[in-house]
Coordinates of C-alpha atoms and ligand atoms in Angstrom, one line a residue:
X12 CA 9.5 17.3 15.7
X13 CA 11.0 16.1 19.0
X14 CA 9.8 19.0 21.1
X15 CA 7.4 17.9 23.8
X16 CA 4.0 19.6 23.9
X17 CA 2.9 21.1 27.2
X18 CA 0.4 18.3 27.4
X19 CA 0.8 16.7 30.7
X20 CA -2.3 14.6 31.3
X21 CA -3.8 15.3 27.8
X22 CA -5.0 12.1 26.2
X23 CA -6.0 10.9 22.8
X24 CA -7.8 7.8 21.7
X25 CA -6.8 6.5 18.3
X26 CA -9.3 4.1 16.9
X27 CA -7.9 1.5 14.5
X28 CA -4.5 -0.1 14.7
X29 CA -3.7 -0.1 10.9
X30 CA -0.8 1.9 9.5
X31 CA -2.8 5.1 9.7
X32 CA -3.7 4.7 13.4
X33 CA -0.2 3.5 14.4
X34 CA 1.5 6.4 12.6
X35 CA -0.8 9.0 14.2
X36 CA -0.5 7.3 17.6
X37 CA 3.3 7.2 17.5
X38 CA 3.7 10.8 16.3
X39 CA 1.4 12.0 19.1
X40 CA 3.1 10.0 21.7
X41 CA 6.4 11.5 20.6
X42 CA 5.2 15.0 21.5
X43 CA 3.9 14.0 24.9
X44 CA 0.3 13.1 24.5
X45 CA -0.9 10.0 26.4
X46 CA -2.2 7.7 23.6
X47 CA -4.7 4.9 23.8
X48 CA -4.6 2.9 20.5
X49 CA -7.7 0.8 20.2
X50 CA -7.9 -2.1 17.8
X51 CA -10.7 -4.5 17.0
X52 CA -8.4 -7.5 16.4
X53 CA -5.8 -9.2 18.5
X54 CA -3.0 -7.8 16.4
X55 CA -1.9 -4.6 14.7
X56 CA -1.6 -3.8 11.0
X57 CA -5.1 -3.9 9.7
X58 CA -5.0 -4.6 5.9
X59 CA -1.2 -4.9 6.0
X60 CA -0.7 -7.5 8.7
X61 CA 0.4 -11.1 9.2
X62 CA -1.0 -14.0 11.2
X63 CA -0.5 -17.7 11.9
X64 CA -2.6 -19.4 9.1
X65 CA -4.1 -22.5 10.6
X66 CA -4.4 -24.4 7.3
X67 CA -0.6 -24.3 6.6
X68 CA 0.7 -23.7 10.2
X69 CA 2.9 -20.8 8.9
X70 CA 2.9 -17.1 9.7
X71 CA 2.0 -15.4 6.5
X72 CA 1.3 -11.8 5.5
X73 CA -2.3 -11.2 4.4
X74 CA -0.6 -10.3 1.1
X75 CA 2.9 -9.3 0.1
X76 CA 3.1 -5.5 0.7
X77 CA 5.7 -3.5 -1.2
X78 CA 6.7 0.1 -0.8
X79 CA 8.9 2.4 -2.8
X80 CA 11.6 4.9 -2.1
X81 CA 9.1 7.7 -2.6
X82 CA 7.0 6.5 0.4
X83 CA 8.7 9.0 2.7
X84 CA 6.1 9.0 5.4
X85 CA 5.9 5.2 5.7
X86 CA 9.7 5.0 5.8
X87 CA 9.6 7.8 8.4
X88 CA 7.1 5.9 10.5
X89 CA 9.3 2.7 10.3
X90 CA 12.3 4.8 11.3
X91 CA 10.4 6.3 14.3
X92 CA 9.6 2.9 15.6
X93 CA 13.1 1.5 14.9
X94 CA 12.3 -1.1 12.2
X95 CA 13.5 0.5 9.0
X96 CA 16.5 -1.8 8.7
X97 CA 14.2 -4.8 8.4
X98 CA 13.4 -3.7 4.8
X99 CA 15.0 -5.2 1.7
X100 CA 15.4 -2.7 -1.1
X101 CA 15.9 -3.5 -4.8
X102 CA 16.0 -1.4 -8.0
X103 CA 15.3 -4.1 -10.5
X104 CA 12.1 -5.5 -11.9
X105 CA 12.2 -8.7 -13.9
X106 CA 9.4 -9.3 -16.4
X107 CA 8.9 -12.9 -17.6
X108 CA 6.9 -14.1 -20.5
X109 CA 5.1 -17.5 -20.4
X110 CA 7.9 -19.2 -22.3
X111 CA 10.4 -18.0 -19.7
X112 CA 12.0 -15.2 -21.7
X113 CA 13.1 -12.5 -19.3
X114 CA 13.4 -8.7 -19.5
X115 CA 14.8 -6.5 -16.8
X116 CA 13.5 -3.0 -16.1
X117 CA 15.5 -0.7 -13.8
X118 CA 18.1 2.0 -13.7
X119 CA 21.2 1.9 -15.8
X120 CA 24.1 2.1 -13.3
X121 CA 27.8 1.2 -13.4
X122 CA 29.1 1.3 -9.9
X123 CA 28.0 4.7 -8.5
X124 CA 27.6 6.2 -12.0
X125 CA 24.2 6.2 -13.8
X126 CA 22.2 8.2 -16.3
X127 CA 20.4 11.3 -14.9
X128 CA 16.6 11.0 -14.2
X129 CA 14.4 10.6 -16.1
X130 CA 16.7 8.8 -18.5
X131 CA 18.0 6.3 -15.9
X132 CA 15.5 3.6 -16.9
X133 CA 15.7 4.2 -20.7
X134 CA 18.5 1.7 -21.6
X135 CA 16.8 -1.2 -19.8
X136 CA 13.4 -0.3 -21.4
X137 CA 15.1 -0.1 -24.9
X138 CA 16.7 -3.5 -24.3
X139 CA 13.5 -5.2 -22.9
X140 CA 12.4 -8.0 -25.2
X141 CA 9.0 -8.1 -23.7
X142 CA 8.1 -4.9 -25.7
X143 CA 8.3 -4.4 -29.5
X144 CA 9.8 -1.2 -30.9
X145 CA 6.3 0.2 -31.4
X146 CA 5.5 -0.5 -27.8
X147 CA 8.6 1.3 -26.6
X148 CA 7.9 4.3 -28.7
X149 CA 4.3 4.4 -27.5
X150 CA 5.5 4.2 -23.9
X151 CA 8.1 6.9 -24.4
X152 CA 5.3 9.2 -25.8
X153 CA 3.0 8.6 -22.8
X154 CA 5.8 9.0 -20.3
X155 CA 6.7 12.4 -21.8
X156 CA 3.1 13.5 -21.6
X157 CA 2.9 12.5 -18.0
X158 CA 6.3 13.9 -17.0
X159 CA 5.3 17.4 -15.9
X160 CA 3.9 17.5 -12.3
X161 CA 0.6 19.2 -12.3
X162 CA 0.1 18.9 -16.1
X163 CA -2.7 16.3 -15.7
X164 CA -3.8 17.2 -12.2
X165 CA -7.2 18.5 -13.3
X166 CA -7.9 15.9 -15.9
X167 CA -11.2 14.1 -15.5
X168 CA -10.4 11.4 -18.0
X169 CA -10.1 7.7 -17.2
X170 CA -6.7 6.2 -17.8
X171 CA -8.3 3.9 -20.4
X172 CA -9.5 6.9 -22.5
X173 CA -6.2 8.8 -22.1
X174 CA -4.2 5.8 -23.2
X175 CA -6.4 5.3 -26.3
X176 CA -6.0 9.0 -27.1
X177 CA -2.2 8.6 -26.8
X178 CA -2.3 5.7 -29.2
X179 CA -0.8 3.0 -26.9
X180 CA -0.1 -0.3 -28.6
X181 CA -1.6 -3.6 -27.5
X182 CA 1.8 -4.7 -26.0
X183 CA 2.2 -1.4 -24.1
X184 CA -1.4 -1.7 -22.8
X185 CA -1.3 -5.3 -21.7
X186 CA 2.2 -5.6 -20.5
X187 CA 2.7 -2.2 -19.0
X188 CA -0.4 -0.2 -18.3
X189 CA -2.7 -3.0 -17.3
X190 CA 0.0 -5.1 -15.5
X191 CA 2.3 -2.6 -13.9
X192 CA 0.3 0.6 -13.4
X193 CA -3.3 -0.6 -13.0
X194 CA -2.1 -3.4 -10.7
X195 CA -0.1 -0.9 -8.6
X196 CA -3.4 1.1 -8.3
X197 CA -5.4 -2.1 -8.0
X198 CA -8.2 -1.3 -10.4
X199 CA -8.9 -1.7 -14.1
X200 CA -7.8 1.1 -16.4
X201 CA -11.4 2.2 -17.1
X202 CA -11.7 3.0 -13.4
X203 CA -8.5 4.9 -12.8
X204 CA -8.2 8.7 -12.9
X205 CA -5.3 9.9 -15.1
X206 CA -3.6 12.0 -12.3
X207 CA -3.1 8.9 -10.1
X208 CA -1.5 7.0 -13.0
X209 CA 0.7 10.0 -13.8
X210 CA 1.8 10.1 -10.2
X211 CA 2.8 6.4 -10.3
X212 CA 4.8 7.0 -13.5
X213 CA 6.6 10.1 -12.2
X214 CA 7.4 8.6 -8.8
X215 CA 8.3 5.1 -9.8
X216 CA 9.9 5.6 -13.2
X217 CA 11.0 9.2 -13.7
X218 CA 11.8 11.3 -10.6
X219 CA 14.9 9.3 -9.5
X220 CA 16.2 5.8 -9.2
X221 CA 15.9 6.2 -5.4
X222 CA 12.2 7.1 -5.6
X223 CA 11.5 4.0 -7.7
X224 CA 13.4 1.6 -5.5
X225 CA 11.1 -1.2 -4.2
X226 CA 11.1 -2.2 -0.6
X227 CA 9.9 -5.4 1.0
X228 CA 9.8 -6.5 4.6
X229 CA 12.2 -9.3 5.6
X230 CA 10.0 -10.2 8.5
X231 CA 6.3 -10.9 8.8
X232 CA 4.5 -7.5 8.8
X233 CA 3.2 -7.8 12.3
X234 CA 6.7 -8.2 13.5
X235 CA 7.4 -4.7 12.3
X236 CA 4.6 -3.3 14.4
X237 CA 6.0 -4.8 17.6
X238 CA 8.2 -1.7 17.3
X239 CA 5.1 0.5 17.4
X240 CA 3.9 -1.2 20.6
X241 CA 7.3 -0.8 22.3
X242 CA 7.5 2.8 21.1
X243 CA 4.1 3.6 22.7
X244 CA 4.7 1.7 25.9
X245 CA 8.0 3.6 26.3
X246 CA 6.0 6.9 26.3
X247 CA 3.3 6.1 28.7
X248 CA 0.8 5.0 26.0
X249 CA -0.8 1.7 25.3
X250 CA -2.6 -0.6 22.8
X251 CA -6.0 -2.0 23.6
X252 CA -6.5 -5.2 21.6
X253 CA -9.8 -7.1 20.8
X254 CA -11.6 -3.8 21.5
X255 CA -14.1 -3.1 18.8
X256 CA -15.3 0.5 19.2
X257 CA -19.1 0.6 19.1
X258 CA -20.0 4.2 19.8
X259 CA -18.5 7.7 20.6
X260 CA -20.1 10.2 22.9
X261 CA -19.1 13.8 23.5
X262 CA -19.5 15.5 26.8
X263 CA -19.6 19.2 26.4
X264 CA -19.2 19.8 30.2
X265 CA -15.8 18.0 30.5
X266 CA -15.0 18.5 26.8
X267 CA -14.1 14.9 26.6
X268 CA -15.0 11.9 24.4
X269 CA -16.1 8.7 25.9
X270 CA -15.3 5.7 23.7
X271 CA -17.5 2.6 24.1
X272 CA -15.6 -0.5 23.3
X273 CA -16.7 -4.2 23.5
X274 CA -14.6 -4.4 26.7
X275 CA -15.6 -1.2 28.4
X276 CA -15.5 2.6 28.1
X277 CA -12.4 4.8 27.7
X278 CA -12.2 8.5 27.8
X279 CA -9.9 11.2 26.3
X280 CA -9.8 14.8 25.3
X281 CA -9.1 14.0 21.7
X282 CA -10.1 11.2 19.3
X283 CA -8.6 10.1 15.9
X284 CA -10.8 7.8 13.9
X285 CA -8.3 5.8 11.7
X286 CA -10.7 3.3 10.1
X287 CA -11.3 2.2 6.5
X288 CA -14.2 4.1 4.9
X289 CA -16.9 1.5 5.6
X290 CA -16.0 1.1 9.3
X291 CA -15.8 4.9 9.6
X292 CA -19.3 5.2 8.0
X293 CA -20.7 2.7 10.5
X294 CA -19.3 4.5 13.5
X295 CA -19.9 8.1 12.4
X296 CA -23.5 7.3 11.5
X297 CA -24.2 7.0 15.2
X298 CA -22.6 10.3 16.1
X299 CA -24.4 13.4 17.4
X300 CA -25.7 15.8 14.8
X301 CA -23.0 18.3 13.7
X302 CA -22.7 20.9 10.8
X303 CA -21.0 19.1 7.9
X304 CA -21.8 15.6 9.1
X305 CA -24.2 15.0 6.3
X306 CA -21.7 16.1 3.7
X307 CA -19.0 13.9 5.2
X308 CA -21.3 10.8 5.0
X309 CA -22.2 11.7 1.4
X310 CA -18.5 11.7 0.6
X311 CA -17.9 8.3 2.3
X312 CA -20.8 6.8 0.2
X313 CA -18.9 7.6 -3.0
X314 CA -16.0 5.1 -2.2
X315 CA -15.8 1.6 -3.6
X316 CA -13.6 -1.3 -2.8
X317 CA -11.4 -3.5 -5.1
X318 CA -10.2 -7.0 -4.2
X319 CA -6.7 -8.5 -4.1
X320 CA -5.9 -12.2 -3.8
X321 CA -2.7 -13.9 -2.9
X322 CA -1.8 -17.6 -3.4
X323 CA 0.9 -19.0 -1.1
X324 CA 2.6 -22.1 -2.3
X325 CA 5.2 -24.4 -0.6
X326 CA 7.2 -26.6 -3.0
X327 CA 9.6 -29.4 -2.1
X328 CA 12.4 -27.6 -4.2
X329 CA 13.4 -24.3 -5.5
X330 CA 11.4 -23.3 -8.5
X331 CA 13.3 -20.1 -9.3
X332 CA 16.3 -18.2 -8.0
X333 CA 14.6 -14.8 -8.7
X334 CA 13.5 -12.9 -5.5
X335 CA 10.5 -11.5 -7.3
X336 CA 9.1 -11.1 -10.9
X337 CA 6.3 -9.7 -12.9
X338 CA 4.5 -12.4 -14.8
X339 CA 3.2 -11.4 -18.2
X340 CA 0.0 -12.3 -20.1
X341 CA -1.6 -14.5 -17.4
X342 CA -4.0 -14.0 -14.5
X343 CA -1.3 -14.3 -11.9
X344 CA 0.6 -11.0 -11.9
X345 CA 3.4 -10.8 -9.3
X346 CA 5.7 -13.5 -7.9
X347 CA 7.5 -13.0 -4.6
X348 CA 10.0 -15.7 -3.6
X349 CA 9.6 -15.6 0.1
X350 CA 12.3 -18.2 0.7
X351 CA 14.8 -15.7 -0.8
X352 CA 13.3 -12.6 0.8
X353 CA 12.9 -14.2 4.2
X354 CA 15.9 -16.6 4.5
X355 CA 15.3 -17.1 8.3
X356 CA 12.4 -19.4 7.3
X357 CA 15.2 -22.0 6.6
X358 CA 13.0 -24.1 4.3
X359 CA 14.3 -27.2 2.7
X360 CA 12.0 -26.5 -0.3
X361 CA 10.7 -23.1 -1.3
X362 CA 7.8 -20.8 -0.5
X363 CA 6.5 -18.5 -3.2
X364 CA 3.6 -16.0 -3.1
X365 CA 1.6 -15.0 -6.2
X366 CA -0.5 -11.9 -6.2
X367 CA -3.5 -11.3 -8.4
X368 CA -4.6 -7.6 -8.5
X369 CA -8.0 -6.1 -9.1
X370 CA -9.5 -9.4 -10.4
X371 CA -13.1 -9.9 -9.4
X372 CA -13.3 -13.1 -11.4
X373 CA -10.2 -14.6 -9.7
X374 CA -11.7 -13.6 -6.3
X375 CA -14.8 -15.5 -7.2
X376 CA -12.9 -18.8 -7.6
X377 CA -13.0 -21.5 -4.9
X378 CA -9.8 -22.3 -3.0
X379 CA -9.1 -25.4 -5.0
X380 CA -9.8 -23.7 -8.4
X381 CA -7.6 -20.7 -7.5
X382 CA -4.7 -22.8 -6.4
X383 CA -4.9 -25.3 -9.3
X384 CA -5.2 -22.4 -11.8
X385 CA -2.2 -20.6 -10.3
X386 CA 0.1 -23.6 -10.2
X387 CA -0.7 -24.4 -13.9
X388 CA 0.1 -20.8 -14.9
X389 CA 3.2 -20.7 -12.8
X390 CA 4.5 -23.9 -14.6
X391 CA 4.4 -21.9 -17.9
X392 CA 7.0 -19.5 -16.5
X393 CA 9.0 -22.0 -14.4
X394 CA 9.0 -25.5 -15.8
X395 CA 10.5 -26.9 -12.6
X396 CA 7.0 -26.5 -11.1
X397 CA 5.9 -29.5 -13.2
X398 CA 8.3 -31.8 -11.4
X399 CA 8.1 -30.2 -8.0
X400 CA 5.7 -31.5 -5.3
X401 CA 3.3 -28.9 -3.9
X402 CA 3.5 -29.6 -0.2
X403 CA 0.9 -27.1 1.0
X404 CA -1.0 -24.1 -0.2
X405 CA -3.1 -21.2 1.1
X406 CA -5.4 -18.7 -0.7
X407 CA -6.0 -15.3 0.9
X408 CA -8.9 -13.3 -0.6
X409 CA -9.1 -9.7 0.5
X410 CA -12.4 -8.6 -1.0
X411 CA -12.1 -5.1 0.6
X412 CA -8.4 -4.6 -0.1
X413 CA -8.2 -1.1 -1.5
X414 CA -10.4 1.9 -2.4
X415 CA -10.7 2.8 -6.1
X416 CA -9.4 6.1 -7.6
X417 CA -11.8 6.8 -10.5
X418 CA -12.1 10.4 -11.9
X419 CA -13.7 12.7 -9.3
X420 CA -12.7 10.7 -6.3
X421 CA -10.6 13.5 -4.8
X422 CA -13.7 15.5 -4.0
X423 CA -14.9 12.5 -1.8
X424 CA -11.7 12.3 0.3
X425 CA -12.2 14.3 3.5
X426 CA -9.5 16.3 5.3
X427 CA -8.4 15.3 8.8
X428 CA -10.5 17.9 10.6
X429 CA -14.0 16.5 11.2
X430 CA -17.4 18.1 11.8
X431 CA -17.1 17.1 15.5
X432 CA -15.0 18.9 18.2
X433 CA -11.6 17.5 19.0
X434 CA -12.1 14.6 16.6
X435 CA -9.9 13.9 13.6
X436 CA -10.0 11.5 10.6
X437 CA -7.2 9.4 9.3
X438 CA -7.1 6.3 7.0
X439 CA -5.7 5.7 3.5
X440 CA -8.9 6.9 1.9
X441 CA -8.8 10.4 3.4
X442 CA -7.4 13.4 1.6
X443 CA -3.7 12.6 1.1
X444 CA -3.5 12.7 -2.8
X445 CA -2.0 9.2 -2.7
X446 CA -3.8 6.0 -3.9
X447 CA -4.8 3.2 -1.5
X448 CA -1.4 2.4 -0.1
X449 CA 0.5 2.2 3.2
X450 CA 2.1 5.5 2.3
X451 CA -1.3 7.1 2.1
X452 CA -2.2 5.6 5.4
X453 CA 1.0 6.9 7.1
X454 CA 0.5 10.3 5.6
X455 CA -3.1 10.4 6.8
X456 CA -1.9 9.5 10.3
X457 CA 0.7 12.3 10.2
X458 CA -1.8 14.8 8.9
X459 CA -4.3 13.9 11.6
X460 CA -1.6 14.3 14.3
X461 CA -0.7 17.7 12.8
X462 CA -4.4 18.8 12.8
X463 CA -4.8 17.6 16.4
X464 CA -1.7 19.5 17.8
X465 CA -2.8 22.6 15.9
X466 CA -6.3 22.4 17.5
X467 CA -4.5 21.8 20.9
X468 CA -2.7 25.2 20.4
X469 CA 0.8 23.7 19.9
X470 CA 1.1 23.0 16.2
X471 CA 3.7 20.4 15.3
X472 CA 4.9 19.2 11.9
X473 CA 4.8 15.5 11.2
X474 CA 4.3 15.2 7.5
X475 CA 7.6 14.3 5.8
X476 CA 8.3 16.0 2.5
X477 CA 8.4 14.1 -0.9
X478 CA 11.8 13.1 -2.3
X479 CA 13.1 15.8 -4.5
X480 CA 13.3 14.9 -8.2
X481 CA 16.9 14.4 -9.4
X482 CA 18.9 14.8 -12.6
X483 CA 17.0 16.6 -15.4
X484 CA 13.7 16.1 -13.5
X485 CA 14.7 19.0 -11.3
X486 CA 14.2 21.3 -14.2
X487 CA 10.8 19.9 -15.3
Ligands
LIG3 C1 -4.2 -7.8 -0.1 C2 -3.7 -6.4 0.0 C3 -2.5 -6.0 -0.7 C4 -2.0 -4.7 -0.6 N1 -0.8 -4.4 -1.1 C5 -0.2 -3.2 -0.9 C6 1.1 -3.0 -1.3 O1 1.8 -3.8 -1.8 N2 1.6 -1.7 -1.0 C7 0.9 -0.8 -0.3 O2 1.4 0.3 0.0 N3 -0.4 -1.0 0.1 C8 -1.0 -2.2 -0.2 N4 -2.2 -2.5 0.2 C9 -3.0 -1.4 0.8 C10 -2.6 -1.1 2.3 O3 -2.7 -2.3 3.0 C11 -3.7 -0.2 2.9 O4 -3.7 1.0 2.1 C12 -3.3 0.3 4.3 O5 -2.8 -0.8 5.1 C13 -4.5 0.9 5.0 O6 -4.2 1.3 6.3 P1 -5.3 2.0 7.2 O7 -4.6 2.1 8.5 O8 -5.8 3.2 6.5 O9 -6.5 1.0 7.3 P2 -6.6 -0.5 7.9 O10 -5.3 -1.2 7.6 O11 -7.8 -1.1 7.3 O12 -6.7 -0.3 9.4 C14 -7.9 0.0 10.1 C15 -7.9 -0.8 11.4 O13 -9.0 -0.5 12.1 C16 -9.5 -1.7 12.8 N5 -10.9 -1.5 13.0 C17 -12.0 -1.5 12.1 N6 -13.1 -1.2 12.8 C18 -12.8 -1.0 14.1 C19 -13.6 -0.6 15.2 N7 -14.9 -0.4 15.1 N8 -12.9 -0.5 16.4 C20 -11.6 -0.7 16.5 N9 -10.8 -1.0 15.4 C21 -11.4 -1.2 14.2 C22 -9.2 -2.8 11.8 O14 -9.1 -4.0 12.4 C23 -7.8 -2.3 11.3 O15 -6.8 -2.8 12.0 C24 -2.7 -3.7 0.2 C25 -3.9 -4.1 0.8 C26 -4.4 -5.4 0.7 C27 -5.6 -5.8 1.5

């Protein structure tokens, strides 16, 4: 991977400074291409970024982003740019009921000894008071059916139909499938293809305790990407900020692309378009005619967005000592205790972030309604909230947060090779097999970089392999 390409003077423009664009840019810079990373905004990160929120005068993430041990390409990208040690990892998930009763899910471990996968999580599930015995048996049945890789790959069923067919109880539906799995995929169960849910179950709960470990950044997300900018600068490459790309033109004579940005024109031999699907559609619609361009546009049309909202609350005191929790039976789903996860903030009170996944009704609330509703629900889980003073609050609505993964969506996810010469596609929505996540974005960047070096006649491997299943899962 570290071998330099014989590429002196060869240049590539990567359009879009999200995780997909950054991972492609850094991989290509590593093998000697001169990279121009062009970003519309004044900072990197795209849908996974942070900024100074003027209303609360704090640097906040647009939303808490979590990754898992199975996100090998994202972790590989963080390692490449030297920021992997800024992640905090945990193996435990605490579920809380509105009366405050807690259940812990996570691997059974005593010191370095634990049960082999996929049994590592069984003791905590059996002890979890959030689920009745009937719920636990139903979950066990469904996990078994989803265990074998490939078994459901060609299923065209929705998760909702599949769960009904597998006789899931109300508790299992509401407290596990809707809350944990559907919110990880950020859609409702009637709009999720079974293979994507099965992938989540296998990776997070069955393959190994390492694959299911949850990672969170201990610094604002944009601080991670300072590593990417340094990495590029150290290799003769650079980032162009505030440079919306408006058009791309191909010159057959010089075999180069000219890239028209708001601030002027750039040129390069190669181009990687690392944009979300709607921005890719807008740009590619203005491209010269090419075989397969119509089919690509038809694929893009099939994609749909789902919203995600986060409510950021600053209290005058600590309301819980838990670093994070899953909140059951209410509209708020996930709690992240940022004061614990980011102690450098040195707050006298506390800062918590609540995440509401895939809820179009919550996204329709006004700022005041959303904050009031969230604080009321939070008080049901943590009574201290009733006495605490809310010092400031912010609501971040991301209406176009993630793309949906309904049955049939794989046919609408294009490969990195595009219909145009020397132009490649990346972005979480392209053909990675992963749902809308930072891992999918990092994979797409690595795949586009591989396709580009292949076309340049010096194929390189950037895609990092999946974590190998452990324990008994090795034999499944
Ligand atoms: C609220 C929220 C919560 C999420 N939570 C998680 C999570 O917990 N875990 C997880 O793994 N994933 C999560 N995701 C999904 C994850 O953020 C995305 O899958 C990933 O960041 C997508 O990266 P990308 O590079 O493909 O696209 P983007 O991040 O959208 O990057 C595209 C970039 O292109 C730029 N751009 C657009 N048009 C142009 C143009 N014409 N010229 C130049 N630049 C342009 C944009 O400004 C942007 O920076 C979440 C997303 C949101 C919004």
